[in-house]
N, CA, C and O atoms as a DFTB+ gen file, in Angstrom:
476 C
 N C O
     1  1     -17.589      18.062     -27.946
     2  2     -15.801      17.948     -27.748
     3  2     -15.313      18.077     -26.457
     4  3     -15.878      18.776     -25.616
     5  1     -14.220      17.399     -26.230
     6  2     -13.436      17.452     -25.539
     7  2     -12.574      18.807     -25.472
     8  3     -12.349      19.487     -26.473
     9  1     -12.106      19.131     -24.155
    10  2     -11.012      20.241     -23.840
    11  2      -9.930      19.286     -22.736
    12  3     -10.211      18.456     -21.872
    13  1      -8.480      19.883     -23.262
    14  2      -7.416      19.508     -22.412
    15  2      -6.730      20.628     -22.181
    16  3      -6.399      21.627     -22.820
    17  1      -6.517      19.928     -20.400
    18  2      -5.328      20.554     -19.579
    19  2      -4.441      20.480     -19.338
    20  3      -4.446      19.252     -19.413
    21  1      -3.137      20.771     -18.961
    22  2      -1.936      19.964     -18.373
    23  2      -1.539      20.819     -17.357
    24  3      -1.549      22.040     -17.201
    25  1      -1.196      19.886     -16.726
    26  2      -0.621      20.761     -15.453
    27  2       1.272      19.692     -14.951
    28  3       1.829      18.841     -15.643
    29  1       1.585      20.080     -13.986
    30  2       2.998      19.417     -13.555
    31  2       4.144      19.473     -14.059
    32  3       5.061      18.727     -13.713
    33  1       4.246      20.473     -15.046
    34  2       5.677      20.409     -15.580
    35  2       5.961      21.863     -14.187
    36  3       5.326      22.589     -13.422
    37  1       7.584      21.495     -14.693
    38  2       8.729      22.160     -14.063
    39  2       9.773      22.400     -14.002
    40  3      10.316      21.991     -15.029
    41  1      10.470      22.871     -13.343
    42  2      12.119      22.539     -13.434
    43  2      12.355      21.367     -11.943
    44  3      11.842      21.503     -10.832
    45  1      13.276      20.275     -12.401
    46  2      13.511      19.112     -11.650
    47  2      15.130      19.107     -12.445
    48  3      15.565      19.428     -13.551
    49  1      15.854      18.381     -10.794
    50  2      17.260      18.055     -11.423
    51  2      17.641      16.548     -12.349
    52  3      16.718      15.734     -12.304
    53  1      18.426      16.262     -12.870
    54  2      18.728      15.310     -13.431
    55  2      18.253      14.110     -12.335
    56  3      18.565      14.319     -11.163
    57  1      17.503      12.842     -12.651
    58  2      17.936      11.739     -11.495
    59  2      16.380      12.106     -10.717
    60  3      15.765      11.161     -10.224
    61  1      15.936      13.168     -10.659
    62  2      14.605      13.559     -10.405
    63  2      13.150      12.770     -11.132
    64  3      13.174      12.006     -12.097
    65  1      12.113      13.145     -10.472
    66  2      10.973      12.428     -11.025
    67  2       9.684      14.061     -11.144
    68  3       9.577      15.101     -10.495
    69  1       9.226      13.686     -11.883
    70  2       7.632      14.609     -11.993
    71  2       7.027      13.267     -12.974
    72  3       7.485      12.335     -13.634
    73  1       5.294      14.018     -12.474
    74  2       4.093      13.413     -13.102
    75  2       3.237      14.748     -13.441
    76  3       2.951      15.762     -12.804
    77  1       3.012      14.355     -14.510
    78  2       2.210      15.291     -15.561
    79  2       0.694      14.446     -15.725
    80  3       0.510      13.235     -15.606
    81  1      -0.350      15.566     -16.053
    82  2      -1.657      14.977     -15.466
    83  2      -2.260      15.861     -17.155
    84  3      -1.720      16.842     -17.667
    85  1      -3.177      15.299     -17.547
    86  2      -3.781      15.975     -18.368
    87  2      -5.559      15.843     -18.380
    88  3      -6.114      14.876     -18.900
    89  1      -6.232      16.845     -17.797
    90  2      -7.235      17.169     -17.568
    91  2      -8.198      16.972     -18.494
    92  3      -7.975      17.599     -19.530
    93  1      -9.531      16.104     -18.497
    94  2     -10.173      16.400     -20.274
    95  2     -11.905      16.388     -19.273
    96  3     -12.429      15.866     -18.289
    97  1     -12.222      17.467     -20.508
    98  2     -13.408      18.021     -19.793
    99  2     -14.359      17.854     -20.920
   100  3     -13.676      17.963     -21.939
   101  1     -15.890      17.592     -21.319
   102  2     -16.310      17.437     -22.008
   103  2     -17.117      15.758     -22.460
   104  3     -17.325      14.773     -21.752
   105  1     -17.383      15.993     -23.789
   106  2     -18.323      14.670     -24.467
   107  2     -17.685      14.047     -25.831
   108  3     -17.299      14.502     -26.908
   109  1     -17.798      12.471     -25.078
   110  2     -17.073      11.972     -26.776
   111  2     -17.991      11.006     -26.837
   112  3     -18.957      11.132     -26.084
   113  1     -17.932       9.894     -27.671
   114  2     -18.177       8.885     -28.243
   115  2     -16.920       7.258     -27.427
   116  3     -17.002       6.429     -26.520
   117  1     -15.893       7.671     -28.551
   118  2     -15.103       6.401     -28.598
   119  2     -13.989       7.217     -28.737
   120  3     -13.961       8.281     -29.354
   121  1     -13.137       6.725     -28.187
   122  2     -11.673       7.824     -27.676
   123  2     -10.798       6.229     -28.644
   124  3     -10.847       5.024     -28.399
   125  1     -10.217       6.876     -29.537
   126  2      -8.657       5.840     -30.268
   127  2      -7.896       5.892     -29.863
   128  3      -7.374       4.790     -29.697
   129  1      -6.917       7.375     -29.202
   130  2      -5.441       6.754     -28.453
   131  2      -5.644       8.445     -27.773
   132  3      -6.176       9.513     -28.072
   133  1      -4.936       7.908     -26.830
   134  2      -4.498       9.591     -25.559
   135  2      -2.874       9.164     -25.718
   136  3      -2.223       8.132     -25.884
   137  1      -2.619      10.680     -25.556
   138  2      -0.811      10.438     -25.934
   139  2      -0.162      11.467     -25.483
   140  3      -0.882      12.300     -24.933
   141  1       0.763      11.662     -25.516
   142  2       1.551      12.626     -24.649
   143  2       2.927      12.466     -25.683
   144  3       3.650      11.503     -25.938
   145  1       2.917      13.915     -26.151
   146  2       3.955      14.367     -27.274
   147  2       5.063      15.324     -26.382
   148  3       5.045      15.711     -25.214
   149  1       5.929      15.496     -27.381
   150  2       6.692      16.652     -25.976
   151  2       7.614      17.179     -27.393
   152  3       7.904      16.509     -28.385
   153  1       7.984      18.787     -27.052
   154  2       8.642      19.110     -28.398
   155  2       9.886      19.858     -27.558
   156  3       9.566      20.185     -26.415
   157  1      11.291      20.182     -27.971
   158  2      12.265      20.459     -27.721
   159  2      12.271      21.909     -28.611
   160  3      11.489      22.275     -29.489
   161  1      13.470      22.592     -28.033
   162  2      13.837      24.174     -29.162
   163  2      14.334      23.106     -30.072
   164  3      14.359      21.905     -29.804
   165  1      14.883      23.896     -31.616
   166  2      15.263      22.984     -32.401
   167  2      14.534      21.583     -33.096
   168  3      15.089      21.143     -34.103
   169  1      13.400      20.924     -32.627
   170  2      13.421      19.780     -33.196
   171  2      11.448      19.587     -33.014
   172  3      10.653      20.119     -32.239
   173  1      11.303      18.754     -33.941
   174  2      10.128      18.613     -34.282
   175  2       9.570      17.805     -33.024
   176  3      10.248      17.326     -32.115
   177  1       7.838      17.750     -33.210
   178  2       7.379      16.908     -31.647
   179  2       7.377      15.615     -32.363
   180  3       7.240      15.111     -33.477
   181  1       7.695      15.250     -30.630
   182  2       7.695      13.382     -30.936
   183  2       6.592      12.823     -30.292
   184  3       6.074      13.406     -29.340
   185  1       6.039      11.394     -30.850
   186  2       5.431      11.146     -29.713
   187  2       6.241      10.584     -28.420
   188  3       7.316       9.991     -28.515
   189  1       5.769      10.777     -27.561
   190  2       6.640      10.235     -26.193
   191  2       5.903       8.756     -25.506
   192  3       6.631       7.768     -25.408
   193  1       4.677       8.681     -25.121
   194  2       3.966       7.478     -25.268
   195  2       2.470       8.144     -25.448
   196  3       2.051       9.289     -25.283
   197  1       1.671       6.545     -25.984
   198  2       0.609       6.617     -26.068
   199  2      -0.354       5.592     -25.414
   200  3       0.322       4.769     -24.796
   201  1      -2.254       5.227     -25.279
   202  2      -2.490       3.896     -25.041
   203  2      -3.552       4.443     -26.330
   204  3      -3.795       5.527     -26.862
   205  1      -4.031       2.978     -26.488
   206  2      -4.804       2.837     -28.082
   207  2      -5.690       1.788     -27.552
   208  3      -5.439       0.689     -27.059
   209  1      -6.938       2.496     -27.813
   210  2      -8.249       1.323     -27.338
   211  2      -8.464       1.198     -25.948
   212  3      -9.176       0.296     -25.507
   213  1      -7.673       2.379     -24.912
   214  2      -8.061       2.162     -23.475
   215  2      -7.237       0.903     -22.932
   216  3      -7.730       0.553     -21.860
   217  1      -5.616      -0.294     -23.485
   218  2      -5.473      -0.902     -22.960
   219  2      -4.037      -0.983     -23.397
   220  3      -3.176      -1.014     -22.518
   221  1      -3.647      -1.026     -24.815
   222  2      -2.481      -0.369     -25.344
   223  2      -1.679       0.094     -25.309
   224  3      -1.989       1.133     -25.893
   225  1      -0.455       0.212     -24.978
   226  2       0.649       1.126     -24.358
   227  2       1.872       0.800     -25.287
   228  3       2.401      -0.292     -25.492
   229  1       2.272       2.395     -25.942
   230  2       3.510       2.515     -26.655
   231  2       4.216       3.754     -26.468
   232  3       3.607       4.796     -26.226
   233  1       5.868       3.678     -26.599
   234  2       6.833       4.089     -25.497
   235  2       7.481       4.790     -26.678
   236  3       7.117       4.403     -27.788
   237  1       8.389       5.765     -26.612
   238  2       9.499       6.092     -27.669
   239  2      10.777       5.420     -26.419
   240  3      10.935       5.332     -25.201
   241  1      11.484       5.055     -27.741
   242  2      12.338       4.042     -26.854
   243  2      13.515       4.440     -25.896
   244  3      14.022       3.635     -25.114
   245  1      13.919       5.786     -26.024
   246  2      14.584       6.325     -25.014
   247  2      14.008       6.843     -23.913
   248  3      14.677       7.560     -23.169
   249  1      12.447       6.507     -23.596
   250  2      11.872       6.886     -21.987
   251  2      11.344       5.394     -21.677
   252  3      10.695       5.156     -20.659
   253  1      11.676       4.384     -22.653
   254  2      10.855       3.097     -21.847
   255  2      12.147       2.634     -20.741
   256  3      13.377       2.677     -20.720
   257  1      10.842       2.097     -19.720
   258  2      11.556       1.857     -18.299
   259  2      11.835       3.022     -17.637
   260  3      12.758       3.050     -16.822
   261  1      11.214       3.924     -17.856
   262  2      12.423       5.312     -16.860
   263  2       9.996       5.884     -17.029
   264  3       9.374       5.776     -15.972
   265  1       9.304       6.288     -18.120
   266  2       8.199       6.771     -17.933
   267  2       7.190       5.756     -17.822
   268  3       7.433       4.562     -18.001
   269  1       5.801       6.320     -17.461
   270  2       4.529       5.876     -17.775
   271  2       3.514       5.876     -17.470
   272  3       3.054       6.076     -16.346
   273  1       2.865       5.595     -18.661
   274  2       1.302       6.606     -19.075
   275  2       0.264       5.579     -18.206
   276  3       0.400       4.419     -17.817
   277  1      -0.641       6.391     -18.112
   278  2      -1.825       5.882     -17.418
   279  2      -3.172       6.579     -18.065
   280  3      -3.314       7.000     -19.212
   281  1      -4.283       6.569     -16.787
   282  2      -5.959       6.887     -16.871
   283  2      -6.135       6.585     -16.015
   284  3      -5.750       5.502     -15.574
   285  1      -6.991       7.660     -15.231
   286  2      -8.061       7.027     -14.126
   287  2      -9.227       6.078     -15.202
   288  3      -9.219       5.750     -16.388
   289  1      -9.890       5.939     -14.385
   290  2     -10.787       4.603     -14.776
   291  2     -12.033       5.464     -15.667
   292  3     -12.643       4.904     -16.578
   293  1     -12.251       6.603     -15.344
   294  2     -12.921       7.120     -16.390
   295  2     -12.816       8.067     -17.237
   296  3     -13.519       8.936     -17.753
   297  1     -11.241       7.502     -17.262
   298  2     -10.302       8.354     -18.657
   299  2     -10.510       9.645     -18.074
   300  3     -10.009      10.347     -18.953
   301  1     -10.847      10.313     -17.327
   302  2     -10.446      11.545     -17.541
   303  2     -10.436      12.876     -17.014
   304  3     -11.017      13.944     -16.816
   305  1      -9.050      11.893     -16.871
   306  2      -7.542      12.098     -16.636
   307  2      -6.371      11.611     -16.670
   308  3      -6.069      11.057     -15.613
   309  1      -5.028      11.582     -18.022
   310  2      -4.071      11.167     -18.316
   311  2      -2.883      11.643     -17.699
   312  3      -2.784      12.816     -17.339
   313  1      -2.013      10.841     -17.558
   314  2      -0.977      10.811     -16.302
   315  2       0.201      10.370     -17.264
   316  3       0.209       9.453     -18.085
   317  1       1.309      11.379     -16.898
   318  2       2.527      10.725     -17.625
   319  2       3.538      10.470     -16.207
   320  3       3.955      11.399     -15.515
   321  1       3.702       9.635     -16.059
   322  2       4.708       9.635     -14.569
   323  2       6.255       9.793     -15.574
   324  3       6.197       9.352     -16.722
   325  1       7.174      10.230     -15.236
   326  2       8.561      10.703     -15.763
   327  2       9.672      10.447     -14.563
   328  3       9.888      11.351     -13.756
   329  1      10.450       9.030     -14.464
   330  2      11.228       8.945     -13.659
   331  2      12.992       8.897     -13.691
   332  3      13.304       8.227     -14.676
   333  1      13.716       9.178     -13.261
   334  2      15.048       9.520     -13.878
   335  2      15.289      10.115     -14.912
   336  3      15.947       9.698     -15.865
   337  1      14.729      11.210     -14.782
   338  2      14.829      12.461     -16.332
   339  2      16.160      13.046     -16.069
   340  3      16.941      13.310     -15.155
   341  1      15.990      13.116     -17.490
   342  2      17.896      13.157     -17.871
   343  2      17.352      14.901     -18.526
   344  3      16.222      15.389     -18.545
   345  1      18.278      15.309     -18.856
   346  2      18.768      16.767     -19.282
   347  2      17.747      16.704     -21.227
   348  3      17.316      17.509     -22.053
   349  1      17.803      15.832     -21.119
   350  2      17.639      15.236     -22.984
   351  2      15.873      15.663     -22.690
   352  3      15.231      16.574     -23.212
   353  1      15.463      14.737     -21.768
   354  2      13.882      15.079     -21.472
   355  2      13.301      16.815     -22.013
   356  3      12.218      17.122     -22.511
   357  1      14.217      17.493     -21.755
   358  2      14.151      18.984     -21.370
   359  2      13.073      19.018     -22.726
   360  3      13.608      18.798     -23.812
   361  1      11.671      19.267     -22.720
   362  2      10.609      19.758     -23.317
   363  2       9.439      20.214     -23.084
   364  3       8.911      19.882     -22.023
   365  1       8.642      21.188     -24.105
   366  2       7.241      21.258     -23.698
   367  2       6.209      19.965     -24.135
   368  3       6.169      19.364     -25.209
   369  1       5.643      19.826     -23.282
   370  2       4.974      18.428     -23.390
   371  2       3.413      18.657     -23.260
   372  3       2.887      19.281     -22.338
   373  1       2.707      18.023     -24.384
   374  2       1.565      18.019     -24.912
   375  2       0.981      17.095     -24.745
   376  3       1.620      16.047     -24.845
   377  1      -0.787      16.982     -24.348
   378  2      -1.632      15.493     -24.649
   379  2      -1.902      16.126     -25.342
   380  3      -1.868      17.307     -25.690
   381  1      -2.437      14.564     -25.737
   382  2      -3.411      14.466     -27.509
   383  2      -4.523      13.768     -27.399
   384  3      -4.050      12.877     -26.692
   385  1      -6.053      13.346     -27.591
   386  2      -7.201      13.038     -27.802
   387  2      -6.768      12.833     -28.865
   388  3      -5.860      13.541     -29.300
   389  1      -7.517      11.365     -29.896
   390  2      -7.796      11.535     -30.886
   391  2      -8.645      10.634     -30.452
   392  3      -8.295       9.648     -29.804
   393  1     -10.475      11.045     -30.951
   394  2     -12.199      10.529     -30.596
   395  2     -12.863      10.654     -31.649
   396  3     -12.391      11.110     -32.690
   397  1     -14.102      10.241     -31.495
   398  2     -14.839      10.334     -31.986
   399  2     -15.984      10.695     -31.594
   400  3     -16.533       9.792     -30.962
   401  1     -16.796      11.929     -31.719
   402  2     -18.431      12.096     -31.242
   403  2     -18.922      12.607     -32.129
   404  3     -18.489      13.520     -32.833
   405  1     -20.417      11.747     -32.195
   406  2     -21.464      12.415     -33.168
   407  2     -20.961      11.909     -34.566
   408  3     -21.702      12.181     -35.511
   409  1     -19.893      11.263     -34.817
   410  2     -19.720      10.398     -36.121
   411  2     -18.562      11.576     -36.369
   412  3     -17.744      11.498     -37.286
   413  1     -18.592      12.208     -35.822
   414  2     -16.803      13.383     -36.049
   415  2     -15.512      12.833     -35.410
   416  3     -15.295      12.336     -34.305
   417  1     -14.631      13.119     -36.604
   418  2     -13.495      12.497     -35.529
   419  2     -12.786      13.872     -35.401
   420  3     -12.714      14.803     -36.204
   421  1     -12.127      13.671     -33.754
   422  2     -11.171      14.930     -33.343
   423  2     -10.430      14.585     -33.043
   424  3     -10.381      13.470     -32.524
   425  1      -9.195      15.536     -33.238
   426  2      -7.735      15.460     -33.074
   427  2      -7.368      16.655     -31.858
   428  3      -6.804      17.650     -32.313
   429  1      -7.604      16.657     -30.514
   430  2      -7.608      17.624     -29.635
   431  2      -6.425      17.758     -28.982
   432  3      -6.117      16.777     -28.304
   433  1      -5.378      19.025     -28.977
   434  2      -4.338      19.327     -28.240
   435  2      -4.341      20.123     -26.455
   436  3      -5.017      21.151     -26.443
   437  1      -3.782      19.811     -25.248
   438  2      -3.483      20.667     -24.520
   439  2      -2.627      21.865     -25.290
   440  3      -2.123      22.049     -26.398
   441  1      -2.789      22.665     -23.850
   442  2      -1.651      23.667     -24.657
   443  2      -0.389      23.439     -24.100
   444  3       0.350      24.423     -24.093
   445  1       0.047      22.409     -23.634
   446  2       1.325      22.536     -23.152
   447  2       1.615      22.466     -21.855
   448  3       0.778      23.050     -21.166
   449  1       2.769      21.810     -21.071
   450  2       3.564      22.605     -19.845
   451  2       5.050      21.696     -20.149
   452  3       5.355      20.575     -20.557
   453  1       5.677      22.841     -19.713
   454  2       7.249      22.747     -20.005
   455  2       7.558      22.122     -18.711
   456  3       7.071      22.399     -17.615
   457  1       8.544      21.135     -19.037
   458  2       9.827      20.984     -18.489
   459  2      10.601      20.629     -18.800
   460  3      10.802      19.888     -19.762
   461  1      11.879      21.448     -17.409
   462  2      13.131      21.528     -17.876
   463  2      13.746      20.551     -16.751
   464  3      13.570      20.481     -15.535
   465  1      14.478      19.886     -17.590
   466  2      15.891      18.648     -16.087
   467  2      17.173      20.034     -16.257
   468  3      17.346      20.805     -17.201
   469  1      17.664      19.963     -15.369
   470  2      19.026      20.802     -15.419
   471  2      19.663      20.483     -13.770
   472  3      19.190      19.684     -12.962
   473  1      20.355      20.995     -13.664
   474  2      21.231      21.458     -12.341
   475  2      21.442      22.691     -12.145
   476  3      22.092      23.058     -11.166
């Protein structure tokens, strides 16, 4: 199975940039999706960006053109490059893998990293 650890969050001013990383360790057979979710206080967790089958990407409408999801060649690290950050982007960000290993499906989450956009 896979363990996920996020890093890269912090406090940034509006208009600034951050790059989040999600380091994966463990074993798997097939990755279905890799994604970033976020949850702000008083809000439901929402999908921000995802990669499906290693090549197809989807983004939340409000982050299109500002955020970019990517992974390294070995898919050992998932990234979220966030540019032109807005206060509305403030949230705890979580990485997620949906994968199969030894015929068993898994839905694995990291512990989260806080992003705060404020002056």
